[in-house]
Amino acid sequence: MAAFIAKQMVGNQLSAVKGAVGGDGGDDGDDKEKAEEEERERQEAIREAEERRKEKHRKMEEEREKMRQDIRDKYNIKKKEEIVEAAPQEEPNPLMRKKKTPEELAAEAEQEELDDFTTKLKKRLSDAFKSCPLRNLF
């Protein structure tokens, strides 16, 4: 008799575990359809909630803008216009700057050489002109 009771208790627990794991293979089609329907409903609810949230925030922003405009009108403040310019901005990280091409580097070096040459030439000419006796003629 004790063996019978033990078998009943263990058998019931085993059946519960089999059912939880998916031991029954007959209702898989219904379960899948039910799960897909629940997923569609959940996605629809999420979409509706998002739309309501966006609408709420849009209305709040309209109210804020109306309040801002009332304050501007009261104190005769002009609204700042946002001007979008392509102004060169300093890059925050010098390591992320644009790399120069070999042609740009060569042009830069040539410009430096020309600048150096012209400054030396001007200095020599001015020195020569200072020591020239015909300086008073000009």
PDB file of C-alpha atoms in Angstrom:
ATOM      1  CA  MET A   1       0.000   0.000   0.000  1.00  0.00           C
ATOM      2  CA  ALA A   2       2.850   2.390   0.789  1.00  0.00           C
ATOM      3  CA  ALA A   3       4.407   1.638  -2.584  1.00  0.00           C
ATOM      4  CA  PHE A   4       1.149   2.565  -4.307  1.00  0.00           C
ATOM      5  CA  ILE A   5       0.951   5.915  -2.496  1.00  0.00           C
ATOM      6  CA  ALA A   6       4.614   6.645  -3.251  1.00  0.00           C
ATOM      7  CA  LYS A   7       4.076   5.814  -6.922  1.00  0.00           C
ATOM      8  CA  GLN A   8       1.039   8.115  -7.071  1.00  0.00           C
ATOM      9  CA  MET A   9       2.944  11.021  -5.529  1.00  0.00           C
ATOM     10  CA  VAL A  10       6.019  10.637  -7.732  1.00  0.00           C
ATOM     11  CA  GLY A  11       3.878   9.960 -10.822  1.00  0.00           C
ATOM     12  CA  ASN A  12       1.873  13.150 -10.344  1.00  0.00           C
ATOM     13  CA  GLN A  13       5.041  15.183  -9.955  1.00  0.00           C
ATOM     14  CA  LEU A  14       6.543  13.556 -13.031  1.00  0.00           C
ATOM     15  CA  SER A  15       3.406  14.341 -15.072  1.00  0.00           C
ATOM     16  CA  ALA A  16       3.557  17.970 -13.961  1.00  0.00           C
ATOM     17  CA  VAL A  17       7.185  18.227 -15.072  1.00  0.00           C
ATOM     18  CA  LYS A  18       6.397  16.596 -18.425  1.00  0.00           C
ATOM     19  CA  GLY A  19       3.530  19.044 -18.992  1.00  0.00           C
ATOM     20  CA  ALA A  20       5.703  22.048 -18.140  1.00  0.00           C
ATOM     21  CA  VAL A  21       8.495  20.897 -20.433  1.00  0.00           C
ATOM     22  CA  GLY A  22       6.106  20.283 -23.291  1.00  0.00           C
ATOM     23  CA  GLY A  23       5.481  16.572 -23.141  1.00  0.00           C
ATOM     24  CA  ASP A  24       2.093  16.926 -24.872  1.00  0.00           C
ATOM     25  CA  GLY A  25       2.621  17.369 -28.591  1.00  0.00           C
ATOM     26  CA  GLY A  26      -1.006  17.825 -29.635  1.00  0.00           C
ATOM     27  CA  ASP A  27      -1.553  21.500 -28.763  1.00  0.00           C
ATOM     28  CA  ASP A  28       1.612  22.968 -30.323  1.00  0.00           C
ATOM     29  CA  GLY A  29      -0.265  24.535 -33.266  1.00  0.00           C
ATOM     30  CA  ASP A  30      -2.825  26.185 -31.007  1.00  0.00           C
ATOM     31  CA  ASP A  31      -0.116  27.399 -28.625  1.00  0.00           C
ATOM     32  CA  LYS A  32       1.856  28.936 -31.476  1.00  0.00           C
ATOM     33  CA  GLU A  33      -1.195  30.710 -32.863  1.00  0.00           C
ATOM     34  CA  LYS A  34      -2.111  31.947 -29.419  1.00  0.00           C
ATOM     35  CA  ALA A  35       1.448  33.172 -28.802  1.00  0.00           C
ATOM     36  CA  GLU A  36       1.558  34.958 -32.177  1.00  0.00           C
ATOM     37  CA  GLU A  37      -1.785  36.645 -31.453  1.00  0.00           C
ATOM     38  CA  GLU A  38      -0.568  37.753 -28.033  1.00  0.00           C
ATOM     39  CA  GLU A  39       2.635  39.111 -29.598  1.00  0.00           C
ATOM     40  CA  ARG A  40       0.651  41.072 -32.193  1.00  0.00           C
ATOM     41  CA  GLU A  41      -1.566  42.515 -29.459  1.00  0.00           C
ATOM     42  CA  ARG A  42       1.492  43.424 -27.393  1.00  0.00           C
ATOM     43  CA  GLN A  43       3.167  45.147 -30.370  1.00  0.00           C
ATOM     44  CA  GLU A  44      -0.069  47.053 -31.111  1.00  0.00           C
ATOM     45  CA  ALA A  45      -0.318  48.179 -27.483  1.00  0.00           C
ATOM     46  CA  ILE A  46       3.303  49.352 -27.539  1.00  0.00           C
ATOM     47  CA  ARG A  47       2.699  51.296 -30.765  1.00  0.00           C
ATOM     48  CA  GLU A  48      -0.445  52.949 -29.373  1.00  0.00           C
ATOM     49  CA  ALA A  49       1.330  53.871 -26.147  1.00  0.00           C
ATOM     50  CA  GLU A  50       4.177  55.419 -28.130  1.00  0.00           C
ATOM     51  CA  GLU A  51       1.733  57.450 -30.229  1.00  0.00           C
ATOM     52  CA  ARG A  52      -0.035  58.706 -27.097  1.00  0.00           C
ATOM     53  CA  ARG A  53       3.317  59.638 -25.539  1.00  0.00           C
ATOM     54  CA  LYS A  54       4.409  61.555 -28.643  1.00  0.00           C
ATOM     55  CA  GLU A  55       1.075  63.374 -28.834  1.00  0.00           C
ATOM     56  CA  LYS A  56       1.273  64.297 -25.143  1.00  0.00           C
ATOM     57  CA  HIS A  57       4.787  65.691 -25.569  1.00  0.00           C
ATOM     58  CA  ARG A  58       3.783  67.593 -28.697  1.00  0.00           C
ATOM     59  CA  LYS A  59       0.914  69.253 -26.835  1.00  0.00           C
ATOM     60  CA  MET A  60       3.164  70.099 -23.891  1.00  0.00           C
ATOM     61  CA  GLU A  61       5.719  71.686 -26.222  1.00  0.00           C
ATOM     62  CA  GLU A  62       2.997  73.730 -27.926  1.00  0.00           C
ATOM     63  CA  GLU A  63       1.847  74.997 -24.522  1.00  0.00           C
ATOM     64  CA  ARG A  64       5.410  75.871 -23.554  1.00  0.00           C
ATOM     65  CA  GLU A  65       5.983  77.721 -26.815  1.00  0.00           C
ATOM     66  CA  LYS A  66       2.747  79.666 -26.302  1.00  0.00           C
ATOM     67  CA  MET A  67       3.893  80.600 -22.810  1.00  0.00           C
ATOM     68  CA  ARG A  68       7.313  81.638 -24.132  1.00  0.00           C
ATOM     69  CA  GLN A  69       5.682  83.781 -26.797  1.00  0.00           C
ATOM     70  CA  ASP A  70       3.464  85.463 -24.185  1.00  0.00           C
ATOM     71  CA  ILE A  71       6.558  86.329 -22.148  1.00  0.00           C
ATOM     72  CA  ARG A  72       8.335  87.633 -25.259  1.00  0.00           C
ATOM     73  CA  ASP A  73       5.322  89.799 -26.095  1.00  0.00           C
ATOM     74  CA  LYS A  74       5.039  91.090 -22.530  1.00  0.00           C
ATOM     75  CA  TYR A  75       8.675  92.159 -22.310  1.00  0.00           C
ATOM     76  CA  ASN A  76       9.169  93.016 -26.004  1.00  0.00           C
ATOM     77  CA  ILE A  77      11.823  90.370 -26.520  1.00  0.00           C
ATOM     78  CA  LYS A  78      12.557  89.222 -30.044  1.00  0.00           C
ATOM     79  CA  LYS A  79      12.784  85.523 -30.695  1.00  0.00           C
ATOM     80  CA  LYS A  80      16.273  84.304 -31.463  1.00  0.00           C
ATOM     81  CA  GLU A  81      16.531  82.979 -34.975  1.00  0.00           C
ATOM     82  CA  GLU A  82      18.575  79.849 -35.313  1.00  0.00           C
ATOM     83  CA  ILE A  83      21.158  80.512 -37.975  1.00  0.00           C
ATOM     84  CA  VAL A  84      22.748  77.421 -39.381  1.00  0.00           C
ATOM     85  CA  GLU A  85      26.164  78.367 -40.663  1.00  0.00           C
ATOM     86  CA  ALA A  86      28.964  76.235 -41.919  1.00  0.00           C
ATOM     87  CA  ALA A  87      31.373  77.983 -39.578  1.00  0.00           C
ATOM     88  CA  PRO A  88      34.595  76.079 -39.073  1.00  0.00           C
ATOM     89  CA  GLN A  89      34.589  74.725 -35.562  1.00  0.00           C
ATOM     90  CA  GLU A  90      37.590  73.736 -33.539  1.00  0.00           C
ATOM     91  CA  GLU A  91      37.886  70.008 -33.340  1.00  0.00           C
ATOM     92  CA  PRO A  92      37.931  68.943 -29.708  1.00  0.00           C
ATOM     93  CA  ASN A  93      40.510  66.240 -30.178  1.00  0.00           C
ATOM     94  CA  PRO A  94      43.628  67.036 -32.228  1.00  0.00           C
ATOM     95  CA  LEU A  95      44.125  63.339 -32.899  1.00  0.00           C
ATOM     96  CA  MET A  96      40.826  63.254 -34.792  1.00  0.00           C
ATOM     97  CA  ARG A  97      41.704  66.071 -37.218  1.00  0.00           C
ATOM     98  CA  LYS A  98      41.686  65.547 -40.972  1.00  0.00           C
ATOM     99  CA  LYS A  99      44.935  64.100 -42.264  1.00  0.00           C
ATOM    100  CA  LYS A 100      46.801  66.118 -44.886  1.00  0.00           C
ATOM    101  CA  THR A 101      47.540  64.575 -48.245  1.00  0.00           C
ATOM    102  CA  PRO A 102      51.111  64.473 -49.601  1.00  0.00           C
ATOM    103  CA  GLU A 103      50.167  67.177 -52.125  1.00  0.00           C
ATOM    104  CA  GLU A 104      48.962  69.471 -49.317  1.00  0.00           C
ATOM    105  CA  LEU A 105      52.133  68.843 -47.326  1.00  0.00           C
ATOM    106  CA  ALA A 106      54.312  69.621 -50.376  1.00  0.00           C
ATOM    107  CA  ALA A 107      52.384  72.821 -51.103  1.00  0.00           C
ATOM    108  CA  GLU A 108      52.733  73.884 -47.463  1.00  0.00           C
ATOM    109  CA  ALA A 109      56.504  73.265 -47.494  1.00  0.00           C
ATOM    110  CA  GLU A 110      56.878  75.218 -50.739  1.00  0.00           C
ATOM    111  CA  GLN A 111      54.914  78.129 -49.290  1.00  0.00           C
ATOM    112  CA  GLU A 112      57.134  78.156 -46.199  1.00  0.00           C
ATOM    113  CA  GLU A 113      60.245  78.214 -48.400  1.00  0.00           C
ATOM    114  CA  LEU A 114      58.850  81.127 -50.424  1.00  0.00           C
ATOM    115  CA  ASP A 115      57.973  83.023 -47.263  1.00  0.00           C
ATOM    116  CA  ASP A 116      61.456  82.434 -45.863  1.00  0.00           C
ATOM    117  CA  PHE A 117      63.078  83.522 -49.144  1.00  0.00           C
ATOM    118  CA  THR A 118      61.014  86.714 -49.423  1.00  0.00           C
ATOM    119  CA  THR A 119      61.694  87.747 -45.824  1.00  0.00           C
ATOM    120  CA  LYS A 120      65.448  87.240 -46.294  1.00  0.00           C
ATOM    121  CA  LEU A 121      65.361  89.155 -49.591  1.00  0.00           C
ATOM    122  CA  LYS A 122      63.469  92.063 -48.038  1.00  0.00           C
ATOM    123  CA  LYS A 123      65.925  92.235 -45.156  1.00  0.00           C
ATOM    124  CA  ARG A 124      68.949  92.245 -47.488  1.00  0.00           C
ATOM    125  CA  LEU A 125      67.417  94.885 -49.749  1.00  0.00           C
ATOM    126  CA  SER A 126      66.507  97.124 -46.840  1.00  0.00           C
ATOM    127  CA  ASP A 127      70.024  96.769 -45.396  1.00  0.00           C
ATOM    128  CA  ALA A 128      71.552  97.540 -48.792  1.00  0.00           C
ATOM    129  CA  PHE A 129      69.214 100.464 -49.296  1.00  0.00           C
ATOM    130  CA  LYS A 130      70.114 101.953 -45.900  1.00  0.00           C
ATOM    131  CA  SER A 131      73.791 101.934 -46.740  1.00  0.00           C
ATOM    132  CA  CYS A 132      73.268 103.235 -50.276  1.00  0.00           C
ATOM    133  CA  PRO A 133      74.367 106.877 -50.852  1.00  0.00           C
ATOM    134  CA  LEU A 134      71.582 107.405 -53.406  1.00  0.00           C
ATOM    135  CA  ARG A 135      68.958 106.863 -50.724  1.00  0.00           C
ATOM    136  CA  ASN A 136      68.185 110.557 -50.556  1.00  0.00           C
ATOM    137  CA  LEU A 137      67.131 110.651 -54.177  1.00  0.00           C
ATOM    138  CA  PHE A 138      64.065 108.508 -53.610  1.00  0.00           C
TER     139      PHE A 138
END
